[in-house]
mmCIF file of N, CA and C in Angstrom:
data_model
loop_
_atom_site.group_PDB
_atom_site.id
_atom_site.type_symbol
_atom_site.label_atom_id
_atom_site.label_comp_id
_atom_site.label_asym_id
_atom_site.label_seq_id
_atom_site.Cartn_x
_atom_site.Cartn_y
_atom_site.Cartn_z
ATOM 1 N N MET A 6 29.350 -58.104 -35.964
ATOM 2 C CA MET A 6 30.037 -59.011 -37.148
ATOM 3 C C MET A 6 30.423 -58.534 -38.389
ATOM 4 N N PRO A 7 31.704 -58.931 -38.639
ATOM 5 C CA PRO A 7 31.917 -58.244 -40.037
ATOM 6 C C PRO A 7 31.401 -59.111 -41.030
ATOM 7 N N PHE A 8 31.471 -58.227 -42.388
ATOM 8 C CA PHE A 8 30.772 -58.950 -43.576
ATOM 9 C C PHE A 8 31.790 -58.676 -44.269
ATOM 10 N N PHE A 9 32.083 -59.635 -45.580
ATOM 11 C CA PHE A 9 33.030 -59.309 -46.577
ATOM 12 C C PHE A 9 32.153 -59.668 -47.849
ATOM 13 N N PHE A 10 32.429 -58.727 -48.611
ATOM 14 C CA PHE A 10 31.844 -59.035 -49.813
ATOM 15 C C PHE A 10 32.493 -59.382 -51.165
ATOM 16 N N TRP A 11 31.903 -59.963 -52.065
ATOM 17 C CA TRP A 11 32.774 -60.346 -53.264
ATOM 18 C C TRP A 11 32.128 -59.799 -54.491
ATOM 19 N N LEU A 12 32.502 -58.900 -55.322
ATOM 20 C CA LEU A 12 32.290 -58.308 -56.404
ATOM 21 C C LEU A 12 32.597 -58.850 -57.384
ATOM 22 N N TYR A 13 31.665 -58.704 -58.777
ATOM 23 C CA TYR A 13 31.990 -58.957 -60.053
ATOM 24 C C TYR A 13 31.306 -58.166 -60.815
ATOM 25 N N PHE A 14 32.015 -57.863 -61.992
ATOM 26 C CA PHE A 14 31.980 -56.931 -63.183
ATOM 27 C C PHE A 14 30.479 -57.015 -63.595
ATOM 28 N N LEU A 15 29.755 -55.767 -63.850
ATOM 29 C CA LEU A 15 28.262 -56.024 -64.228
ATOM 30 C C LEU A 15 28.073 -55.195 -65.832
ATOM 31 N N PHE A 16 27.390 -55.920 -66.419
ATOM 32 C CA PHE A 16 27.066 -55.100 -67.788
ATOM 33 C C PHE A 16 26.214 -54.102 -67.618
ATOM 34 N N PRO A 17 26.163 -52.912 -68.476
ATOM 35 C CA PRO A 17 25.360 -51.872 -68.097
ATOM 36 C C PRO A 17 23.975 -52.162 -68.359
ATOM 37 N N GLN A 18 23.329 -53.042 -69.115
ATOM 38 C CA GLN A 18 21.903 -53.494 -69.024
ATOM 39 C C GLN A 18 21.356 -53.665 -67.467
ATOM 40 N N ASN A 19 20.200 -53.247 -67.069
ATOM 41 C CA ASN A 19 19.474 -53.632 -66.023
ATOM 42 C C ASN A 19 20.259 -53.233 -64.760
ATOM 43 N N PHE A 20 20.810 -51.967 -64.860
ATOM 44 C CA PHE A 20 21.670 -51.494 -63.795
ATOM 45 C C PHE A 20 20.685 -50.453 -62.876
ATOM 46 N N LYS A 21 20.606 -51.045 -61.736
ATOM 47 C CA LYS A 21 19.793 -50.343 -60.518
ATOM 48 C C LYS A 21 20.842 -49.893 -59.036
ATOM 49 N N PRO A 22 21.614 -48.912 -59.301
ATOM 50 C CA PRO A 22 22.267 -48.803 -57.981
ATOM 51 C C PRO A 22 21.942 -48.954 -56.736
ATOM 52 N N SER A 23 22.598 -49.438 -55.685
ATOM 53 C CA SER A 23 22.210 -49.447 -54.409
ATOM 54 C C SER A 23 22.257 -48.415 -53.769
ATOM 55 N N GLY A 24 21.870 -48.176 -52.714
ATOM 56 C CA GLY A 24 22.188 -47.180 -51.624
ATOM 57 C C GLY A 24 23.472 -47.095 -50.997
ATOM 58 N N SER A 25 23.578 -46.307 -50.139
ATOM 59 C CA SER A 25 24.796 -46.009 -49.232
ATOM 60 C C SER A 25 24.867 -46.933 -48.034
ATOM 61 N N SER A 26 24.065 -47.894 -47.845
ATOM 62 C CA SER A 26 24.371 -48.289 -46.372
ATOM 63 C C SER A 26 25.523 -49.327 -46.124
ATOM 64 N N VAL A 27 25.712 -49.578 -45.368
ATOM 65 C CA VAL A 27 27.224 -50.031 -44.900
ATOM 66 C C VAL A 27 26.924 -51.563 -45.204
ATOM 67 N N LEU A 28 25.686 -52.119 -44.949
ATOM 68 C CA LEU A 28 25.661 -54.000 -45.301
ATOM 69 C C LEU A 28 24.945 -53.962 -46.045
ATOM 70 N N HIS A 29 25.170 -55.094 -47.403
ATOM 71 C CA HIS A 29 24.590 -55.176 -48.541
ATOM 72 C C HIS A 29 24.623 -56.481 -48.949
ATOM 73 N N ASN A 30 22.950 -57.210 -49.018
ATOM 74 C CA ASN A 30 22.766 -58.352 -49.673
ATOM 75 C C ASN A 30 23.281 -58.742 -50.956
ATOM 76 N N PRO A 31 23.240 -59.908 -51.476
ATOM 77 C CA PRO A 31 23.728 -60.381 -52.738
ATOM 78 C C PRO A 31 22.573 -59.618 -53.705
ATOM 79 N N GLY A 32 23.371 -59.369 -54.705
ATOM 80 C CA GLY A 32 22.421 -58.595 -55.603
ATOM 81 C C GLY A 32 22.519 -56.954 -55.698
ATOM 82 N N ALA A 33 22.989 -56.472 -54.536
ATOM 83 C CA ALA A 33 23.522 -54.992 -54.665
ATOM 84 C C ALA A 33 24.272 -54.685 -55.688
ATOM 85 N N MET A 34 23.952 -53.310 -56.221
ATOM 86 C CA MET A 34 25.026 -53.042 -57.080
ATOM 87 C C MET A 34 25.782 -51.580 -57.033
ATOM 88 N N PHE A 35 26.875 -51.278 -57.508
ATOM 89 C CA PHE A 35 27.762 -50.214 -57.317
ATOM 90 C C PHE A 35 28.486 -49.693 -58.453
ATOM 91 N N GLU A 36 28.417 -48.742 -58.559
ATOM 92 C CA GLU A 36 29.446 -47.921 -59.735
ATOM 93 C C GLU A 36 30.636 -47.316 -59.246
ATOM 94 N N LEU A 37 31.755 -47.900 -60.083
ATOM 95 C CA LEU A 37 33.162 -47.203 -59.688
ATOM 96 C C LEU A 37 33.680 -46.916 -61.158
ATOM 97 N N GLY A 38 33.944 -45.360 -61.429
ATOM 98 C CA GLY A 38 34.028 -45.116 -62.526
ATOM 99 C C GLY A 38 33.232 -45.406 -63.791
ATOM 100 N N ASN A 39 33.724 -46.020 -64.558
ATOM 101 C CA ASN A 39 32.809 -46.361 -65.807
ATOM 102 C C ASN A 39 32.365 -47.764 -65.739
ATOM 103 N N MET A 40 32.937 -48.456 -64.307
ATOM 104 C CA MET A 40 32.529 -49.920 -64.015
ATOM 105 C C MET A 40 31.204 -49.998 -63.344
ATOM 106 N N ARG A 41 30.659 -51.242 -63.441
ATOM 107 C CA ARG A 41 29.422 -51.480 -62.672
ATOM 108 C C ARG A 41 29.873 -52.704 -62.008
ATOM 109 N N PHE A 42 29.672 -53.001 -60.593
ATOM 110 C CA PHE A 42 29.861 -54.197 -59.982
ATOM 111 C C PHE A 42 28.455 -54.650 -59.189
ATOM 112 N N GLU A 43 28.354 -55.940 -59.076
ATOM 113 C CA GLU A 43 27.346 -56.621 -58.477
ATOM 114 C C GLU A 43 27.879 -57.321 -57.222
ATOM 115 N N VAL A 44 27.361 -57.237 -55.895
ATOM 116 C CA VAL A 44 27.827 -58.059 -54.971
ATOM 117 C C VAL A 44 27.138 -59.571 -55.434
ATOM 118 N N SER A 45 28.052 -60.337 -55.510
ATOM 119 C CA SER A 45 28.116 -61.935 -55.157
ATOM 120 C C SER A 45 27.750 -62.787 -54.038
ATOM 121 N N HIS A 46 28.514 -62.421 -53.364
ATOM 122 C CA HIS A 46 28.271 -63.211 -52.268
ATOM 123 C C HIS A 46 28.947 -62.290 -50.933
ATOM 124 N N VAL A 47 28.179 -62.892 -49.865
ATOM 125 C CA VAL A 47 28.260 -61.966 -48.614
ATOM 126 C C VAL A 47 28.802 -62.767 -47.733
ATOM 127 N N HIS A 48 29.968 -62.852 -46.800
ATOM 128 C CA HIS A 48 30.380 -63.729 -46.028
ATOM 129 C C HIS A 48 30.103 -62.946 -44.512
ATOM 130 N N LYS A 49 29.565 -63.833 -43.697
ATOM 131 C CA LYS A 49 29.699 -63.022 -42.214
ATOM 132 C C LYS A 49 30.503 -63.896 -41.179
ATOM 133 N N VAL A 50 31.299 -63.090 -40.372
ATOM 134 C CA VAL A 50 32.487 -63.596 -39.489
ATOM 135 C C VAL A 50 32.256 -63.575 -38.106
ATOM 136 N N GLU A 51 32.398 -64.384 -37.483
ATOM 137 C CA GLU A 51 32.003 -64.324 -36.032
ATOM 138 C C GLU A 51 33.009 -65.016 -35.213
ATOM 139 N N CYS A 52 33.404 -64.444 -34.094
ATOM 140 C CA CYS A 52 34.494 -65.348 -33.320
ATOM 141 C C CYS A 52 33.779 -64.939 -31.453
ATOM 142 N N VAL A 53 34.221 -66.371 -30.999
ATOM 143 C CA VAL A 53 34.034 -66.521 -29.745
ATOM 144 C C VAL A 53 34.758 -65.699 -28.818
ATOM 145 N N VAL A 54 35.908 -65.276 -29.324
ATOM 146 C CA VAL A 54 36.690 -64.531 -28.272
ATOM 147 C C VAL A 54 36.358 -63.230 -28.435
ATOM 148 N N PRO A 55 35.713 -62.468 -27.254
ATOM 149 C CA PRO A 55 34.889 -61.391 -27.299
ATOM 150 C C PRO A 55 36.522 -60.419 -27.928
ATOM 151 N N TRP A 56 37.073 -60.155 -27.421
ATOM 152 C CA TRP A 56 38.136 -58.876 -27.911
ATOM 153 C C TRP A 56 38.632 -59.007 -29.357
ATOM 154 N N LEU A 57 38.724 -60.168 -29.878
ATOM 155 C CA LEU A 57 38.743 -60.491 -31.098
ATOM 156 C C LEU A 57 37.683 -60.474 -32.486
ATOM 157 N N ASN A 58 36.412 -60.573 -31.533
ATOM 158 C CA ASN A 58 35.160 -60.413 -32.194
ATOM 159 C C ASN A 58 35.239 -58.980 -32.542
ATOM 160 N N ASP A 59 35.404 -58.133 -31.182
ATOM 161 C CA ASP A 59 35.421 -56.686 -31.266
ATOM 162 C C ASP A 59 36.293 -56.065 -32.234
ATOM 163 N N THR A 60 37.421 -56.604 -32.255
ATOM 164 C CA THR A 60 38.560 -56.239 -33.226
ATOM 165 C C THR A 60 38.058 -56.170 -34.538
ATOM 166 N N LEU A 61 37.475 -57.467 -35.185
ATOM 167 C CA LEU A 61 37.052 -57.624 -36.563
ATOM 168 C C LEU A 61 35.709 -56.724 -36.577
ATOM 169 N N VAL A 62 35.236 -56.312 -35.449
ATOM 170 C CA VAL A 62 34.110 -55.313 -35.763
ATOM 171 C C VAL A 62 34.631 -53.652 -36.083
ATOM 172 N N PHE A 63 35.755 -53.748 -35.342
ATOM 173 C CA PHE A 63 36.332 -52.371 -35.401
ATOM 174 C C PHE A 63 36.920 -52.021 -36.873
ATOM 175 N N PHE A 64 37.408 -53.093 -37.170
ATOM 176 C CA PHE A 64 38.403 -52.988 -38.308
ATOM 177 C C PHE A 64 37.330 -53.227 -39.690
ATOM 178 N N THR A 65 36.206 -53.840 -39.771
ATOM 179 C CA THR A 65 35.194 -53.657 -40.768
ATOM 180 C C THR A 65 34.562 -52.008 -41.159
ATOM 181 N N ILE A 66 34.340 -51.529 -39.699
ATOM 182 C CA ILE A 66 33.588 -50.251 -39.655
ATOM 183 C C ILE A 66 34.759 -49.430 -40.246
ATOM 184 N N SER A 67 35.796 -49.467 -39.363
ATOM 185 C CA SER A 67 36.989 -48.493 -40.167
ATOM 186 C C SER A 67 37.202 -48.710 -41.960
ATOM 187 N N LEU A 68 37.158 -49.887 -42.044
ATOM 188 C CA LEU A 68 37.571 -49.934 -43.773
ATOM 189 C C LEU A 68 36.401 -49.348 -44.389
ATOM 190 N N GLN A 69 35.032 -49.608 -43.951
ATOM 191 C CA GLN A 69 34.106 -49.106 -44.596
ATOM 192 C C GLN A 69 33.933 -47.427 -44.731
ATOM 193 N N LEU A 70 34.661 -46.843 -43.480
ATOM 194 C CA LEU A 70 34.547 -45.607 -43.235
ATOM 195 C C LEU A 70 35.260 -44.915 -44.141
ATOM 196 N N CYS A 71 36.914 -45.841 -44.163
ATOM 197 C CA CYS A 71 38.026 -44.907 -45.077
ATOM 198 C C CYS A 71 37.413 -45.222 -46.631
ATOM 199 N N GLN A 72 36.715 -46.563 -47.101
ATOM 200 C CA GLN A 72 36.272 -46.187 -48.451
ATOM 201 C C GLN A 72 35.271 -45.141 -48.620
ATOM 202 N N GLN A 73 34.370 -44.774 -47.996
ATOM 203 C CA GLN A 73 33.383 -44.009 -48.202
ATOM 204 C C GLN A 73 34.246 -42.499 -48.075
ATOM 205 N N LEU A 74 35.256 -42.487 -47.435
ATOM 206 C CA LEU A 74 36.176 -40.858 -47.406
ATOM 207 C C LEU A 74 36.956 -40.830 -48.727
ATOM 208 N N LYS A 75 37.155 -42.386 -49.158
ATOM 209 C CA LYS A 75 37.946 -42.059 -50.321
ATOM 210 C C LYS A 75 36.942 -41.927 -51.688
ATOM 211 N N ASP A 76 35.607 -42.080 -51.428
ATOM 212 C CA ASP A 76 34.668 -42.052 -52.550
ATOM 213 C C ASP A 76 34.621 -40.798 -52.799
ATOM 214 N N LYS A 77 34.187 -40.041 -51.569
ATOM 215 C CA LYS A 77 33.969 -38.699 -51.288
ATOM 216 C C LYS A 77 35.141 -37.645 -51.703
ATOM 217 N N ILE A 78 36.397 -38.209 -51.449
ATOM 218 C CA ILE A 78 37.730 -37.171 -51.942
ATOM 219 C C ILE A 78 37.804 -37.381 -53.457
ATOM 220 N N SER A 79 37.300 -38.602 -54.035
ATOM 221 C CA SER A 79 37.759 -38.816 -55.386
ATOM 222 C C SER A 79 36.846 -38.159 -56.268
ATOM 223 N N VAL A 80 35.675 -37.669 -55.600
ATOM 224 C CA VAL A 80 34.990 -36.658 -56.468
ATOM 225 C C VAL A 80 35.361 -35.359 -57.166
ATOM 226 N N PHE A 81 36.313 -34.862 -56.119
ATOM 227 C CA PHE A 81 36.914 -33.649 -56.209
ATOM 228 C C PHE A 81 38.569 -34.137 -56.959
ATOM 229 N N SER A 82 38.936 -35.282 -57.160
ATOM 230 C CA SER A 82 40.177 -35.256 -58.019
ATOM 231 C C SER A 82 40.304 -34.500 -59.527
ATOM 232 N N SER A 83 39.385 -34.466 -59.980
ATOM 233 C CA SER A 83 39.234 -33.963 -61.112
ATOM 234 C C SER A 83 39.166 -32.308 -61.080
ATOM 235 N N TYR A 84 38.719 -31.877 -60.026
ATOM 236 C CA TYR A 84 39.384 -30.442 -59.657
ATOM 237 C C TYR A 84 40.712 -30.005 -59.540
ATOM 238 N N TRP A 85 41.303 -31.050 -58.868
ATOM 239 C CA TRP A 85 43.042 -31.009 -58.445
ATOM 240 C C TRP A 85 43.850 -30.705 -59.542
ATOM 241 N N ASN A 86 43.570 -31.737 -60.666
ATOM 242 C CA ASN A 86 44.311 -31.371 -61.821
ATOM 243 C C ASN A 86 43.694 -30.487 -62.790
ATOM 244 N N TYR A 87 42.874 -29.829 -62.668
ATOM 245 C CA TYR A 87 42.325 -28.740 -63.507
ATOM 246 C C TYR A 87 43.133 -27.550 -63.671
ATOM 247 N N LYS A 88 43.580 -27.382 -64.711
ATOM 248 C CA LYS A 88 44.439 -25.961 -65.388
ATOM 249 C C LYS A 88 43.668 -25.165 -66.472
ATOM 250 N N PRO A 89 43.209 -23.955 -65.910
ATOM 251 C CA PRO A 89 42.443 -22.836 -66.573
ATOM 252 C C PRO A 89 43.123 -22.681 -67.887
ATOM 253 N N TYR A 90 44.509 -22.622 -67.932
ATOM 254 C CA TYR A 90 45.129 -21.859 -68.955
ATOM 255 C C TYR A 90 45.914 -22.919 -69.783
#
């Protein structure tokens, strides 16, 4: 079952980052660059058409994997732009 998250900007006080799990409950907190976000709503989507439900699940998983890959690659972006001279 796919899950959709709504995030909102979180101010620095009382920030406790969430783990790297795929599914998050409302209140989970994330950091992107200098900005911090908190999950405010989670929506669960189900479909009675089996192939469409499977498609939604696969799209959700692929989106999450792509986001994880993007996060891992972004760590090295500062090294790619580094010029020692």
